[in-house]
Short mmCIF file of C-alpha atoms in Angstrom, two decimals:
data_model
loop_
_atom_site.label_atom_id
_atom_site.label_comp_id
_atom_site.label_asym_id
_atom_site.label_seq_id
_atom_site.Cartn_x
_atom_site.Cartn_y
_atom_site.Cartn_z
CA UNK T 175 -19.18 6.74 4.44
CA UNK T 176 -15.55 6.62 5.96
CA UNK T 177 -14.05 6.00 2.58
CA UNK T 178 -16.34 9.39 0.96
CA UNK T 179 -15.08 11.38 3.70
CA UNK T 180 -11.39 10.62 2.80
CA UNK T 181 -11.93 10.76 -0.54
CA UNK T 182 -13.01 14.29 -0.53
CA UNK T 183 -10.47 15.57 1.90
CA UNK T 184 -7.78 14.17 0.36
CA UNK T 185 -8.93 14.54 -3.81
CA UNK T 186 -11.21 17.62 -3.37
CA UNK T 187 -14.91 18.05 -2.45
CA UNK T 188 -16.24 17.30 -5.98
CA UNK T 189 -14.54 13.91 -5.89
CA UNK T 190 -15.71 10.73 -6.74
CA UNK T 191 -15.03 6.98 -6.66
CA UNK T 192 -14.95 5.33 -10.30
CA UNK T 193 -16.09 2.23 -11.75
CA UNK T 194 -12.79 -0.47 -12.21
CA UNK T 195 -13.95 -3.43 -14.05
CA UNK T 196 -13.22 -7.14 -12.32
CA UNK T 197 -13.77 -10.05 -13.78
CA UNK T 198 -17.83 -11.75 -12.68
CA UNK T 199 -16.30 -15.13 -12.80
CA UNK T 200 -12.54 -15.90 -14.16
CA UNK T 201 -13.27 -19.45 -14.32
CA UNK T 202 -16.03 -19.48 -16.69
CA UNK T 203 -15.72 -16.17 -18.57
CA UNK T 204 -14.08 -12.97 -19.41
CA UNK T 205 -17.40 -11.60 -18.71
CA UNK T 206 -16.72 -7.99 -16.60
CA UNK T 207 -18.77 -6.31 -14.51
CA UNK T 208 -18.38 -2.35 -12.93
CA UNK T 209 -17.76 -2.42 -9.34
CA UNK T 210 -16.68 1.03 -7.51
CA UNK T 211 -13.63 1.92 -6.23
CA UNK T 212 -15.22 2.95 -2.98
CA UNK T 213 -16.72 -0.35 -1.99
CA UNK T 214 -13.24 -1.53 -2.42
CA UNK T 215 -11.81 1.05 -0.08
CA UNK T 216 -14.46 -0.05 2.63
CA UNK T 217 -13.93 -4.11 1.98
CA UNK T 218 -10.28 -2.83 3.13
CA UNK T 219 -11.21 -0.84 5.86
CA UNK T 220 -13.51 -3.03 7.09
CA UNK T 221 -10.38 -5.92 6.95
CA UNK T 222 -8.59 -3.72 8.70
CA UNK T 223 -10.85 -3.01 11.22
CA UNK T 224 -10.87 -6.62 11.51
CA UNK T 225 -7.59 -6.95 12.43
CA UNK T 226 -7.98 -4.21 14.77
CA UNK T 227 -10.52 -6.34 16.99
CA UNK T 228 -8.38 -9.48 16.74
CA UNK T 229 -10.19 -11.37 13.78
CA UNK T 230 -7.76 -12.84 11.29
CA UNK T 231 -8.45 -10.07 8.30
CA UNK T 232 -8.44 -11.49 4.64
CA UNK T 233 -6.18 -10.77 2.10
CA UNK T 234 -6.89 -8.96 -0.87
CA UNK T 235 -6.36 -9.07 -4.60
CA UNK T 236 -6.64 -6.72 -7.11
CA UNK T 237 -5.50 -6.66 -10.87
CA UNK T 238 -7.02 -3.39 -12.64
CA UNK T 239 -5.27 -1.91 -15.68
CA UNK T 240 -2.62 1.20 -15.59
CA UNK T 241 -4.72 4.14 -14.85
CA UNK T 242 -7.62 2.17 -13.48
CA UNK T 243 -7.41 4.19 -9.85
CA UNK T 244 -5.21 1.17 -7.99
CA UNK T 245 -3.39 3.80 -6.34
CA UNK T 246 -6.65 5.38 -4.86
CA UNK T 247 -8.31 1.88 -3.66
CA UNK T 248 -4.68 1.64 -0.98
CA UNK T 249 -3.99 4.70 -0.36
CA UNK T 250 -7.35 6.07 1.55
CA UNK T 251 -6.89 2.96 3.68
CA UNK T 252 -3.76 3.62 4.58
CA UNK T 253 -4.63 7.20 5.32
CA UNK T 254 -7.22 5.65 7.70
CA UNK T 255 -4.95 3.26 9.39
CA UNK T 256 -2.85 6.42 10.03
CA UNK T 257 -5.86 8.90 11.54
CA UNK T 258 -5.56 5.46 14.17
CA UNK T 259 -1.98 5.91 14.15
CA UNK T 260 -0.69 2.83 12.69
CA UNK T 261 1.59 2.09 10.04
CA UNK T 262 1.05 1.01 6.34
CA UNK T 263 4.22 -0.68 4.35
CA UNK T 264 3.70 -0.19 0.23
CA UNK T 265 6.02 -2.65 -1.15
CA UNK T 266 7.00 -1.46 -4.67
CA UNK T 267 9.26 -2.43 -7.13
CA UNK T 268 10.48 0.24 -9.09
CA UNK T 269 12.26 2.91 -7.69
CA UNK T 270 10.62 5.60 -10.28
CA UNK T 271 7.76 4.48 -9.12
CA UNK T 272 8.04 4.91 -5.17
CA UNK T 273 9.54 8.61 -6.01
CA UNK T 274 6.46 9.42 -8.32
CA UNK T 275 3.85 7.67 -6.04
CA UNK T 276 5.12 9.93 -2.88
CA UNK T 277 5.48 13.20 -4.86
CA UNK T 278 2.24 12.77 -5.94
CA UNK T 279 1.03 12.56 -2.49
CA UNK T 280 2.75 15.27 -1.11
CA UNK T 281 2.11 17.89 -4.07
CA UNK T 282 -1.80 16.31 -5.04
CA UNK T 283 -2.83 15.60 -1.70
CA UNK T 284 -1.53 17.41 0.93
CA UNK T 285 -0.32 14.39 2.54
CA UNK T 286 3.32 14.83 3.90
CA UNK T 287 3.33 11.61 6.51
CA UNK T 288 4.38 9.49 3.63
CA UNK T 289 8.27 8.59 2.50
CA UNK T 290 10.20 5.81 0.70
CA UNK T 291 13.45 3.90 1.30
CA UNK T 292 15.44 2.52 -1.32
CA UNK T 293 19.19 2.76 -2.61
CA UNK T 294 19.44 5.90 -4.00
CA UNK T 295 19.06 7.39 -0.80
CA UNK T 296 22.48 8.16 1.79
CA UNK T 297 22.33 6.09 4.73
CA UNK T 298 21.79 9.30 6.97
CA UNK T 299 18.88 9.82 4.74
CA UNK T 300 17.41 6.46 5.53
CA UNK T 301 18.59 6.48 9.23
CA UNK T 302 16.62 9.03 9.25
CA UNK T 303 13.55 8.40 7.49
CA UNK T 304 13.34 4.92 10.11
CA UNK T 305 13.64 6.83 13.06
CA UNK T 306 11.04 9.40 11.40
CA UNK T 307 8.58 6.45 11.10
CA UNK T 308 9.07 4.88 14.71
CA UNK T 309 8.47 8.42 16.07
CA UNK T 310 5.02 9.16 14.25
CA UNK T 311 6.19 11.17 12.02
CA UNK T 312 5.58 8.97 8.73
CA UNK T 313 2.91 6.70 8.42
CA UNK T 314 2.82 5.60 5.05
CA UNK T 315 6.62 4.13 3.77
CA UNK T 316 7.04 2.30 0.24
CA UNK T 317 9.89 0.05 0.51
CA UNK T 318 11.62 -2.59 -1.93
CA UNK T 319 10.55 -6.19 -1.44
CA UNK T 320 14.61 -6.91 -0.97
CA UNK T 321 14.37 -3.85 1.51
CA UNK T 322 11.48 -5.31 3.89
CA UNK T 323 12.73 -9.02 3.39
CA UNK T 324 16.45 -7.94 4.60
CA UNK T 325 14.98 -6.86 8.60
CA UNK T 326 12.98 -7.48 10.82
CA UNK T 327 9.25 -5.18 10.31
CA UNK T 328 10.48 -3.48 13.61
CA UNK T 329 13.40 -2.04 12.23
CA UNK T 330 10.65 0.20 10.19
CA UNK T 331 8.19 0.69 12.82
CA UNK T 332 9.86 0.48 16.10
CA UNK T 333 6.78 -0.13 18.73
CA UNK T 334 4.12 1.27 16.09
CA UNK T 335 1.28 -1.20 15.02
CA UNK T 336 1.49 -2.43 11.56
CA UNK T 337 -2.22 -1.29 9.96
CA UNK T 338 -1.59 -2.88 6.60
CA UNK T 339 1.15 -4.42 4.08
CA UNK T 340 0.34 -3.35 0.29
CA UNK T 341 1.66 -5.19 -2.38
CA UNK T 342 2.21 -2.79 -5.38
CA UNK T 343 2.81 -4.18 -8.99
CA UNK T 344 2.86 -8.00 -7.85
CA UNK T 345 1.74 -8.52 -11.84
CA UNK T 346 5.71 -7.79 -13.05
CA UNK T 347 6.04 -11.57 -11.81
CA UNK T 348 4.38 -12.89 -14.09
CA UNK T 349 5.10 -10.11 -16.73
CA UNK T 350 8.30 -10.11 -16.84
CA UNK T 351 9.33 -13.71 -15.53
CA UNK T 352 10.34 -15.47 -12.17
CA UNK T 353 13.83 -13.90 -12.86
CA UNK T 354 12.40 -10.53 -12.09
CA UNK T 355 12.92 -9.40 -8.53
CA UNK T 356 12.80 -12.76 -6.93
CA UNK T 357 12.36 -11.48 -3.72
CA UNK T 358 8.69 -11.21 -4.08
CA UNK T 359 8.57 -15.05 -4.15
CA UNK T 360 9.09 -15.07 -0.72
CA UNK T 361 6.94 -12.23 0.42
CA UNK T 362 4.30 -14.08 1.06
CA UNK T 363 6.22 -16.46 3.82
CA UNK T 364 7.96 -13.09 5.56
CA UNK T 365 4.36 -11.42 5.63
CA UNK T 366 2.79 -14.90 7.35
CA UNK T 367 5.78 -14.29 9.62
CA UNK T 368 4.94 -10.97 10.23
CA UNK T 369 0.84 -11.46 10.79
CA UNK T 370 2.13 -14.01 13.96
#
């Protein structure tokens, strides 16, 4: 119900979630079944909520096509970690990308507590954007995976509480080679690091 009430404050009143299509059982067949984009959202919420109440949340994988709603199934959740005041990191890739994903959500859905870092900003800009987030003032911040590997998570956050990490795009790896950023090969050991 949490996840239908964001939904339709934040993508309008006649909104609703979507069918992606996962795979029943990759290990014995390309069979795919419908499952909606709103039980999704909760099975992150509900991890979250996990973490809230000290038990170790689970991480979760998704691989859904371009235009499959991936954007959605994050983004609520991280507007729900934020209604509880914590942070959300969306590590992304592609510069184009971050710019588009933020516009989107500041033009679409209302939602100004969201900004990126990356190099084509001045380092006033950043400076400021960082001390924007430890204030309160941004709760949602798409970084590079070179960006969030270079500091410490409190150099983003200051004394906030991390509410989730989101790994955007993670399929270029494979896509386009181990050559490809290869900072995301070592995500996963700086987000262990960070969980502790």
């Amino acid at each position: 119900i949490e996840s239908t009430q964001l939904l339709k404050q934040y993508w309008g009143h006649n909104a609703e979630f979507r069918n992606i299509y996962i795979y029943e059982n990759p290990e014995a067949s390309n069979n795919v079944i419908p499952v909606s984009q709103g039980l999704i959202v909760d099975t992150i919420i509900n991890e979250y909520k996990n973490g809230c109440n000290d038990i170790t949340p689970r991480d979760i994988f998704i691989t859904a096509p371009t235009g499959a709603g991936k954007s959605l199934i994050f983004q609520l959740p991280a507007f729900y970690a934020a209604n509880n005041g914590d942070v959300t990191i969306v590590v992304s890739p592609l510069k184009a990308l971050m710019t588009d994903q933020v516009e989107i959500l500041h033009r679409d859905r209302k939602y100004d507590r969201v900004d990126f870092l990356n190099s084509d900003l001045s380092l006033i800009e950043r400076d400021r954007i960082v001390e924007d987030c430890k204030q309160g003032n941004i709760d949602i911040l798409y970084l590079s995976p070179e960006l969030l590997l270079s500091y410490d998570i409190h150099f983003f956050i200051g004394e906030r509480k991390l509410g989730l990490v989101i790994v955007d795009e993670a399929h270029l790896i494979t896509t386009w080679g181990r050559d490809f950023r290869v900072d995301y090969w070592f995500l996963g050991n700086h987000i262990n690091k960070i969980r502790k």
